[in-house]
Amino acid sequence: MFWRLPLTPRTARPAPGSPLTLRTALIQGAVLLLFVGVLAFVGVQVAAGIGRNNINIDWSVLGRRSQFTDGTNLGSLLVGLWFTVRLALLSIVLALLLGTLVGVARLSSNVVVRSAAAFYVELFRNTPLLIQIFFWNFALVAALPREVRESLGTLLGTLFGTGPLLGEAVLASIGALSIYTSSYIAETVRAGIQSVPRGQFEAAASLGLSSTQLLTKIILPQALRVVISPLGNQFLNLTKNSSLVSVIGVGDLFYSNIQIQNYEGQGFVAIVSVTFGYLLLSLAITAALGLVQRRLALPSR
């Protein structure tokens, strides 16, 4: 749980116009000027680099007819953005469910369950996501029975509008993103459970609640309330990490950027557009989590 500490005690708050207030205002003004100066310096350097390398920036390319999808290049980016939203949402749900399950298993009294959960976390958390995406696409999905693979590929291909073949790549993407992120969520959930006061466990036991009731009705609701901010960070990471699935041909937002660069030769325009797309997604997730956190916040004493 995070809270804001007052900079000065209420009884020692300086009066307006005092030297301390003036000094604080001067410091804040200096920091603001420094920040603006750094932004201006970076802007000048980027402009100089563009001119030095004779890079042609043509924003009208976004309104041209797309060479790889119907509509314009801007429409292709929006299609990729919508694809990324669906991919991220589905992966977030699966990662949260799996991460919660593994996080609870990490605290199991059964040594086998606890050791298996620890192995799961260490394995997937300490290997690169890109390697996991390749492994899912070229090994795990390919190893599935043909009927299962084709059924899942058709289902996801229909859901994402990619067709059965690329539906299998979508399956690999969801699997890799969910498994990878769940290993981090598991540790977050474990820490949240350990933060619940011991008295809550003892009170539930005195009421005769079963272990399942204790976990689902008492412990997890309190633990998840505490770890909303860390979970939000993992949701943001998953959304940004989804850009890696373009390496296996999945048509997400970053894949659309690559195609615009290849067909139009406007790398700067494509990269800036995609950057704003991911920024928009991140801000939307942050706003949604902020709303949830305010709704679930405990009343102040």
mmCIF file with all atom_site columns, N, CA, C and O in Angstrom, residues 186-226:
data_model
loop_
_atom_site.group_PDB
_atom_site.id
_atom_site.type_symbol
_atom_site.label_atom_id
_atom_site.label_alt_id
_atom_site.label_comp_id
_atom_site.label_asym_id
_atom_site.label_entity_id
_atom_site.label_seq_id
_atom_site.pdbx_PDB_ins_code
_atom_site.Cartn_x
_atom_site.Cartn_y
_atom_site.Cartn_z
_atom_site.occupancy
_atom_site.B_iso_or_equiv
_atom_site.pdbx_formal_charge
_atom_site.auth_seq_id
_atom_site.auth_comp_id
_atom_site.auth_asym_id
_atom_site.auth_atom_id
_atom_site.pdbx_PDB_model_num
ATOM 1   N N  . ALA A 1 186 ? 2.739   -14.173 -10.230 1.00 0.00 ? 186 ALA A N  1
ATOM 2   C CA . ALA A 1 186 ? 2.752   -15.143 -9.134  1.00 0.00 ? 186 ALA A CA 1
ATOM 3   C C  . ALA A 1 186 ? 3.519   -14.607 -7.930  1.00 0.00 ? 186 ALA A C  1
ATOM 4   O O  . ALA A 1 186 ? 3.074   -14.742 -6.783  1.00 0.00 ? 186 ALA A O  1
ATOM 5   N N  . GLU A 1 187 ? 4.648   -13.997 -8.171  1.00 0.00 ? 187 GLU A N  1
ATOM 6   C CA . GLU A 1 187 ? 5.433   -13.439 -7.065  1.00 0.00 ? 187 GLU A CA 1
ATOM 7   C C  . GLU A 1 187 ? 4.732   -12.246 -6.436  1.00 0.00 ? 187 GLU A C  1
ATOM 8   O O  . GLU A 1 187 ? 4.797   -12.028 -5.223  1.00 0.00 ? 187 GLU A O  1
ATOM 9   N N  . THR A 1 188 ? 4.031   -11.461 -7.263  1.00 0.00 ? 188 THR A N  1
ATOM 10  C CA . THR A 1 188 ? 3.275   -10.324 -6.734  1.00 0.00 ? 188 THR A CA 1
ATOM 11  C C  . THR A 1 188 ? 2.138   -10.805 -5.833  1.00 0.00 ? 188 THR A C  1
ATOM 12  O O  . THR A 1 188 ? 1.910   -10.264 -4.746  1.00 0.00 ? 188 THR A O  1
ATOM 13  N N  . VAL A 1 189 ? 1.412   -11.832 -6.292  1.00 0.00 ? 189 VAL A N  1
ATOM 14  C CA . VAL A 1 189 ? 0.314   -12.380 -5.496  1.00 0.00 ? 189 VAL A CA 1
ATOM 15  C C  . VAL A 1 189 ? 0.837   -13.008 -4.214  1.00 0.00 ? 189 VAL A C  1
ATOM 16  O O  . VAL A 1 189 ? 0.240   -12.855 -3.132  1.00 0.00 ? 189 VAL A O  1
ATOM 17  N N  . ARG A 1 190 ? 1.939   -13.715 -4.299  1.00 0.00 ? 190 ARG A N  1
ATOM 18  C CA . ARG A 1 190 ? 2.532   -14.326 -3.099  1.00 0.00 ? 190 ARG A CA 1
ATOM 19  C C  . ARG A 1 190 ? 2.867   -13.262 -2.063  1.00 0.00 ? 190 ARG A C  1
ATOM 20  O O  . ARG A 1 190 ? 2.584   -13.420 -0.866  1.00 0.00 ? 190 ARG A O  1
ATOM 21  N N  . ALA A 1 191 ? 3.460   -12.150 -2.517  1.00 0.00 ? 191 ALA A N  1
ATOM 22  C CA . ALA A 1 191 ? 3.791   -11.070 -1.588  1.00 0.00 ? 191 ALA A CA 1
ATOM 23  C C  . ALA A 1 191 ? 2.529   -10.459 -0.993  1.00 0.00 ? 191 ALA A C  1
ATOM 24  O O  . ALA A 1 191 ? 2.497   -10.096 0.192   1.00 0.00 ? 191 ALA A O  1
ATOM 25  N N  . GLY A 1 192 ? 1.476   -10.346 -1.816  1.00 0.00 ? 192 GLY A N  1
ATOM 26  C CA . GLY A 1 192 ? 0.218   -9.801  -1.311  1.00 0.00 ? 192 GLY A CA 1
ATOM 27  C C  . GLY A 1 192 ? -0.392  -10.687 -0.238  1.00 0.00 ? 192 GLY A C  1
ATOM 28  O O  . GLY A 1 192 ? -0.905  -10.188 0.777   1.00 0.00 ? 192 GLY A O  1
ATOM 29  N N  . ILE A 1 193 ? -0.354  -11.993 -0.447  1.00 0.00 ? 193 ILE A N  1
ATOM 30  C CA . ILE A 1 193 ? -0.894  -12.921 0.555   1.00 0.00 ? 193 ILE A CA 1
ATOM 31  C C  . ILE A 1 193 ? -0.098  -12.833 1.847   1.00 0.00 ? 193 ILE A C  1
ATOM 32  O O  . ILE A 1 193 ? -0.663  -12.841 2.955   1.00 0.00 ? 193 ILE A O  1
ATOM 33  N N  . GLN A 1 194 ? 1.216   -12.742 1.735   1.00 0.00 ? 194 GLN A N  1
ATOM 34  C CA . GLN A 1 194 ? 2.061   -12.673 2.928   1.00 0.00 ? 194 GLN A CA 1
ATOM 35  C C  . GLN A 1 194 ? 1.880   -11.362 3.687   1.00 0.00 ? 194 GLN A C  1
ATOM 36  O O  . GLN A 1 194 ? 2.231   -11.280 4.862   1.00 0.00 ? 194 GLN A O  1
ATOM 37  N N  . SER A 1 195 ? 1.324   -10.343 3.014   1.00 0.00 ? 195 SER A N  1
ATOM 38  C CA . SER A 1 195 ? 1.103   -9.067  3.686   1.00 0.00 ? 195 SER A CA 1
ATOM 39  C C  . SER A 1 195 ? -0.174  -9.061  4.537   1.00 0.00 ? 195 SER A C  1
ATOM 40  O O  . SER A 1 195 ? -0.372  -8.155  5.341   1.00 0.00 ? 195 SER A O  1
ATOM 41  N N  . VAL A 1 196 ? -1.040  -10.063 4.333   1.00 0.00 ? 196 VAL A N  1
ATOM 42  C CA . VAL A 1 196 ? -2.275  -10.140 5.123   1.00 0.00 ? 196 VAL A CA 1
ATOM 43  C C  . VAL A 1 196 ? -1.916  -10.498 6.559   1.00 0.00 ? 196 VAL A C  1
ATOM 44  O O  . VAL A 1 196 ? -1.170  -11.458 6.795   1.00 0.00 ? 196 VAL A O  1
ATOM 45  N N  . PRO A 1 197 ? -2.410  -9.767  7.553   1.00 0.00 ? 197 PRO A N  1
ATOM 46  C CA . PRO A 1 197 ? -2.063  -10.044 8.956   1.00 0.00 ? 197 PRO A CA 1
ATOM 47  C C  . PRO A 1 197 ? -2.409  -11.469 9.360   1.00 0.00 ? 197 PRO A C  1
ATOM 48  O O  . PRO A 1 197 ? -3.420  -12.034 8.934   1.00 0.00 ? 197 PRO A O  1
ATOM 49  N N  . ARG A 1 198 ? -1.564  -12.036 10.199  1.00 0.00 ? 198 ARG A N  1
ATOM 50  C CA . ARG A 1 198 ? -1.764  -13.410 10.657  1.00 0.00 ? 198 ARG A CA 1
ATOM 51  C C  . ARG A 1 198 ? -3.094  -13.568 11.388  1.00 0.00 ? 198 ARG A C  1
ATOM 52  O O  . ARG A 1 198 ? -3.710  -14.635 11.360  1.00 0.00 ? 198 ARG A O  1
ATOM 53  N N  . GLY A 1 199 ? -3.535  -12.521 12.018  1.00 0.00 ? 199 GLY A N  1
ATOM 54  C CA . GLY A 1 199 ? -4.792  -12.593 12.745  1.00 0.00 ? 199 GLY A CA 1
ATOM 55  C C  . GLY A 1 199 ? -5.980  -12.925 11.868  1.00 0.00 ? 199 GLY A C  1
ATOM 56  O O  . GLY A 1 199 ? -6.971  -13.502 12.336  1.00 0.00 ? 199 GLY A O  1
ATOM 57  N N  . GLN A 1 200 ? -5.912  -12.555 10.569  1.00 0.00 ? 200 GLN A N  1
ATOM 58  C CA . GLN A 1 200 ? -6.991  -12.876 9.639   1.00 0.00 ? 200 GLN A CA 1
ATOM 59  C C  . GLN A 1 200 ? -7.108  -14.392 9.454   1.00 0.00 ? 200 GLN A C  1
ATOM 60  O O  . GLN A 1 200 ? -8.221  -14.930 9.384   1.00 0.00 ? 200 GLN A O  1
ATOM 61  N N  . PHE A 1 201 ? -5.980  -15.066 9.403   1.00 0.00 ? 201 PHE A N  1
ATOM 62  C CA . PHE A 1 201 ? -5.989  -16.517 9.271   1.00 0.00 ? 201 PHE A CA 1
ATOM 63  C C  . PHE A 1 201 ? -6.575  -17.154 10.529  1.00 0.00 ? 201 PHE A C  1
ATOM 64  O O  . PHE A 1 201 ? -7.387  -18.084 10.451  1.00 0.00 ? 201 PHE A O  1
ATOM 65  N N  . GLU A 1 202 ? -6.141  -16.660 11.680  1.00 0.00 ? 202 GLU A N  1
ATOM 66  C CA . GLU A 1 202 ? -6.609  -17.233 12.939  1.00 0.00 ? 202 GLU A CA 1
ATOM 67  C C  . GLU A 1 202 ? -8.093  -16.983 13.148  1.00 0.00 ? 202 GLU A C  1
ATOM 68  O O  . GLU A 1 202 ? -8.831  -17.862 13.633  1.00 0.00 ? 202 GLU A O  1
ATOM 69  N N  . ALA A 1 203 ? -8.569  -15.793 12.755  1.00 0.00 ? 203 ALA A N  1
ATOM 70  C CA . ALA A 1 203 ? -9.985  -15.499 12.902  1.00 0.00 ? 203 ALA A CA 1
ATOM 71  C C  . ALA A 1 203 ? -10.825 -16.399 12.002  1.00 0.00 ? 203 ALA A C  1
ATOM 72  O O  . ALA A 1 203 ? -11.897 -16.889 12.409  1.00 0.00 ? 203 ALA A O  1
ATOM 73  N N  . ALA A 1 204 ? -10.372 -16.622 10.780  1.00 0.00 ? 204 ALA A N  1
ATOM 74  C CA . ALA A 1 204 ? -11.103 -17.495 9.859   1.00 0.00 ? 204 ALA A CA 1
ATOM 75  C C  . ALA A 1 204 ? -11.133 -18.927 10.382  1.00 0.00 ? 204 ALA A C  1
ATOM 76  O O  . ALA A 1 204 ? -12.157 -19.618 10.284  1.00 0.00 ? 204 ALA A O  1
ATOM 77  N N  . ALA A 1 205 ? -10.016 -19.382 10.954  1.00 0.00 ? 205 ALA A N  1
ATOM 78  C CA . ALA A 1 205 ? -9.976  -20.736 11.510  1.00 0.00 ? 205 ALA A CA 1
ATOM 79  C C  . ALA A 1 205 ? -10.926 -20.877 12.694  1.00 0.00 ? 205 ALA A C  1
ATOM 80  O O  . ALA A 1 205 ? -11.588 -21.907 12.862  1.00 0.00 ? 205 ALA A O  1
ATOM 81  N N  . SER A 1 206 ? -11.026 -19.832 13.507  1.00 0.00 ? 206 SER A N  1
ATOM 82  C CA . SER A 1 206 ? -11.927 -19.879 14.663  1.00 0.00 ? 206 SER A CA 1
ATOM 83  C C  . SER A 1 206 ? -13.395 -19.904 14.244  1.00 0.00 ? 206 SER A C  1
ATOM 84  O O  . SER A 1 206 ? -14.252 -20.383 14.982  1.00 0.00 ? 206 SER A O  1
ATOM 85  N N  . LEU A 1 207 ? -13.689 -19.394 13.050  1.00 0.00 ? 207 LEU A N  1
ATOM 86  C CA . LEU A 1 207 ? -15.058 -19.424 12.540  1.00 0.00 ? 207 LEU A CA 1
ATOM 87  C C  . LEU A 1 207 ? -15.390 -20.743 11.845  1.00 0.00 ? 207 LEU A C  1
ATOM 88  O O  . LEU A 1 207 ? -16.516 -20.945 11.400  1.00 0.00 ? 207 LEU A O  1
ATOM 89  N N  . GLY A 1 208 ? -14.399 -21.612 11.721  1.00 0.00 ? 208 GLY A N  1
ATOM 90  C CA . GLY A 1 208 ? -14.616 -22.911 11.106  1.00 0.00 ? 208 GLY A CA 1
ATOM 91  C C  . GLY A 1 208 ? -14.616 -22.898 9.595   1.00 0.00 ? 208 GLY A C  1
ATOM 92  O O  . GLY A 1 208 ? -15.172 -23.803 8.968   1.00 0.00 ? 208 GLY A O  1
ATOM 93  N N  . LEU A 1 209 ? -14.033 -21.872 8.984   1.00 0.00 ? 209 LEU A N  1
ATOM 94  C CA . LEU A 1 209 ? -13.984 -21.810 7.523   1.00 0.00 ? 209 LEU A CA 1
ATOM 95  C C  . LEU A 1 209 ? -12.999 -22.847 6.991   1.00 0.00 ? 209 LEU A C  1
ATOM 96  O O  . LEU A 1 209 ? -11.947 -23.093 7.580   1.00 0.00 ? 209 LEU A O  1
ATOM 97  N N  . SER A 1 210 ? -13.335 -23.425 5.845   1.00 0.00 ? 210 SER A N  1
ATOM 98  C CA . SER A 1 210 ? -12.427 -24.365 5.201   1.00 0.00 ? 210 SER A CA 1
ATOM 99  C C  . SER A 1 210 ? -11.269 -23.611 4.557   1.00 0.00 ? 210 SER A C  1
ATOM 100 O O  . SER A 1 210 ? -11.296 -22.381 4.443   1.00 0.00 ? 210 SER A O  1
ATOM 101 N N  . SER A 1 211 ? -10.274 -24.349 4.107   1.00 0.00 ? 211 SER A N  1
ATOM 102 C CA . SER A 1 211 ? -9.117  -23.718 3.464   1.00 0.00 ? 211 SER A CA 1
ATOM 103 C C  . SER A 1 211 ? -9.520  -22.962 2.202   1.00 0.00 ? 211 SER A C  1
ATOM 104 O O  . SER A 1 211 ? -9.013  -21.872 1.928   1.00 0.00 ? 211 SER A O  1
ATOM 105 N N  . THR A 1 212 ? -10.445 -23.541 1.444   1.00 0.00 ? 212 THR A N  1
ATOM 106 C CA . THR A 1 212 ? -10.915 -22.881 0.221   1.00 0.00 ? 212 THR A CA 1
ATOM 107 C C  . THR A 1 212 ? -11.664 -21.600 0.552   1.00 0.00 ? 212 THR A C  1
ATOM 108 O O  . THR A 1 212 ? -11.465 -20.558 -0.091  1.00 0.00 ? 212 THR A O  1
ATOM 109 N N  . GLN A 1 213 ? -12.536 -21.652 1.547   1.00 0.00 ? 213 GLN A N  1
ATOM 110 C CA . GLN A 1 213 ? -13.266 -20.461 1.960   1.00 0.00 ? 213 GLN A CA 1
ATOM 111 C C  . GLN A 1 213 ? -12.328 -19.400 2.509   1.00 0.00 ? 213 GLN A C  1
ATOM 112 O O  . GLN A 1 213 ? -12.496 -18.199 2.233   1.00 0.00 ? 213 GLN A O  1
ATOM 113 N N  . LEU A 1 214 ? -11.341 -19.831 3.284   1.00 0.00 ? 214 LEU A N  1
ATOM 114 C CA . LEU A 1 214 ? -10.357 -18.896 3.817   1.00 0.00 ? 214 LEU A CA 1
ATOM 115 C C  . LEU A 1 214 ? -9.626  -18.160 2.695   1.00 0.00 ? 214 LEU A C  1
ATOM 116 O O  . LEU A 1 214 ? -9.458  -16.934 2.732   1.00 0.00 ? 214 LEU A O  1
ATOM 117 N N  . LEU A 1 215 ? -9.255  -18.925 1.659   1.00 0.00 ? 215 LEU A N  1
ATOM 118 C CA . LEU A 1 215 ? -8.489  -18.337 0.561   1.00 0.00 ? 215 LEU A CA 1
ATOM 119 C C  . LEU A 1 215 ? -9.335  -17.415 -0.300  1.00 0.00 ? 215 LEU A C  1
ATOM 120 O O  . LEU A 1 215 ? -8.931  -16.288 -0.615  1.00 0.00 ? 215 LEU A O  1
ATOM 121 N N  . THR A 1 216 ? -10.518 -17.864 -0.689  1.00 0.00 ? 216 THR A N  1
ATOM 122 C CA . THR A 1 216 ? -11.325 -17.122 -1.659  1.00 0.00 ? 216 THR A CA 1
ATOM 123 C C  . THR A 1 216 ? -12.128 -15.982 -1.040  1.00 0.00 ? 216 THR A C  1
ATOM 124 O O  . THR A 1 216 ? -12.424 -14.996 -1.720  1.00 0.00 ? 216 THR A O  1
ATOM 125 N N  . LYS A 1 217 ? -12.495 -16.107 0.224   1.00 0.00 ? 217 LYS A N  1
ATOM 126 C CA . LYS A 1 217 ? -13.362 -15.102 0.846   1.00 0.00 ? 217 LYS A CA 1
ATOM 127 C C  . LYS A 1 217 ? -12.627 -14.141 1.778   1.00 0.00 ? 217 LYS A C  1
ATOM 128 O O  . LYS A 1 217 ? -13.118 -13.039 2.038   1.00 0.00 ? 217 LYS A O  1
ATOM 129 N N  . ILE A 1 218 ? -11.476 -14.543 2.281   1.00 0.00 ? 218 ILE A N  1
ATOM 130 C CA . ILE A 1 218 ? -10.774 -13.715 3.261   1.00 0.00 ? 218 ILE A CA 1
ATOM 131 C C  . ILE A 1 218 ? -9.426  -13.220 2.744   1.00 0.00 ? 218 ILE A C  1
ATOM 132 O O  . ILE A 1 218 ? -9.155  -12.012 2.716   1.00 0.00 ? 218 ILE A O  1
ATOM 133 N N  . ILE A 1 219 ? -8.586  -14.141 2.295   1.00 0.00 ? 219 ILE A N  1
ATOM 134 C CA . ILE A 1 219 ? -7.190  -13.812 2.006   1.00 0.00 ? 219 ILE A CA 1
ATOM 135 C C  . ILE A 1 219 ? -7.018  -13.143 0.648   1.00 0.00 ? 219 ILE A C  1
ATOM 136 O O  . ILE A 1 219 ? -6.476  -12.029 0.553   1.00 0.00 ? 219 ILE A O  1
ATOM 137 N N  . LEU A 1 220 ? -7.478  -13.791 -0.422  1.00 0.00 ? 220 LEU A N  1
ATOM 138 C CA . LEU A 1 220 ? -7.249  -13.241 -1.763  1.00 0.00 ? 220 LEU A CA 1
ATOM 139 C C  . LEU A 1 220 ? -7.883  -11.857 -1.965  1.00 0.00 ? 220 LEU A C  1
ATOM 140 O O  . LEU A 1 220 ? -7.249  -10.985 -2.573  1.00 0.00 ? 220 LEU A O  1
ATOM 141 N N  . PRO A 1 221 ? -9.117  -11.613 -1.512  1.00 0.00 ? 221 PRO A N  1
ATOM 142 C CA . PRO A 1 221 ? -9.656  -10.256 -1.681  1.00 0.00 ? 221 PRO A CA 1
ATOM 143 C C  . PRO A 1 221 ? -8.789  -9.179  -1.048  1.00 0.00 ? 221 PRO A C  1
ATOM 144 O O  . PRO A 1 221 ? -8.621  -8.095  -1.624  1.00 0.00 ? 221 PRO A O  1
ATOM 145 N N  . GLN A 1 222 ? -8.228  -9.464  0.124   1.00 0.00 ? 222 GLN A N  1
ATOM 146 C CA . GLN A 1 222 ? -7.355  -8.483  0.774   1.00 0.00 ? 222 GLN A CA 1
ATOM 147 C C  . GLN A 1 222 ? -6.006  -8.388  0.067   1.00 0.00 ? 222 GLN A C  1
ATOM 148 O O  . GLN A 1 222 ? -5.459  -7.294  -0.096  1.00 0.00 ? 222 GLN A O  1
ATOM 149 N N  . ALA A 1 223 ? -5.473  -9.532  -0.352  1.00 0.00 ? 223 ALA A N  1
ATOM 150 C CA . ALA A 1 223 ? -4.161  -9.538  -1.001  1.00 0.00 ? 223 ALA A CA 1
ATOM 151 C C  . ALA A 1 223 ? -4.203  -8.812  -2.340  1.00 0.00 ? 223 ALA A C  1
ATOM 152 O O  . ALA A 1 223 ? -3.318  -8.004  -2.654  1.00 0.00 ? 223 ALA A O  1
ATOM 153 N N  . LEU A 1 224 ? -5.232  -9.074  -3.148  1.00 0.00 ? 224 LEU A N  1
ATOM 154 C CA . LEU A 1 224 ? -5.316  -8.441  -4.466  1.00 0.00 ? 224 LEU A CA 1
ATOM 155 C C  . LEU A 1 224 ? -5.567  -6.941  -4.344  1.00 0.00 ? 224 LEU A C  1
ATOM 156 O O  . LEU A 1 224 ? -5.128  -6.161  -5.198  1.00 0.00 ? 224 LEU A O  1
ATOM 157 N N  . ARG A 1 225 ? -6.251  -6.524  -3.298  1.00 0.00 ? 225 ARG A N  1
ATOM 158 C CA . ARG A 1 225 ? -6.459  -5.097  -3.084  1.00 0.00 ? 225 ARG A CA 1
ATOM 159 C C  . ARG A 1 225 ? -5.116  -4.383  -2.856  1.00 0.00 ? 225 ARG A C  1
ATOM 160 O O  . ARG A 1 225 ? -4.912  -3.260  -3.315  1.00 0.00 ? 225 ARG A O  1
ATOM 161 N N  . VAL A 1 226 ? -4.208  -5.070  -2.170  1.00 0.00 ? 226 VAL A N  1
ATOM 162 C CA . VAL A 1 226 ? -2.915  -4.476  -1.846  1.00 0.00 ? 226 VAL A CA 1
ATOM 163 C C  . VAL A 1 226 ? -2.019  -4.376  -3.077  1.00 0.00 ? 226 VAL A C  1
ATOM 164 O O  . VAL A 1 226 ? -1.248  -3.419  -3.215  1.00 0.00 ? 226 VAL A O  1
#
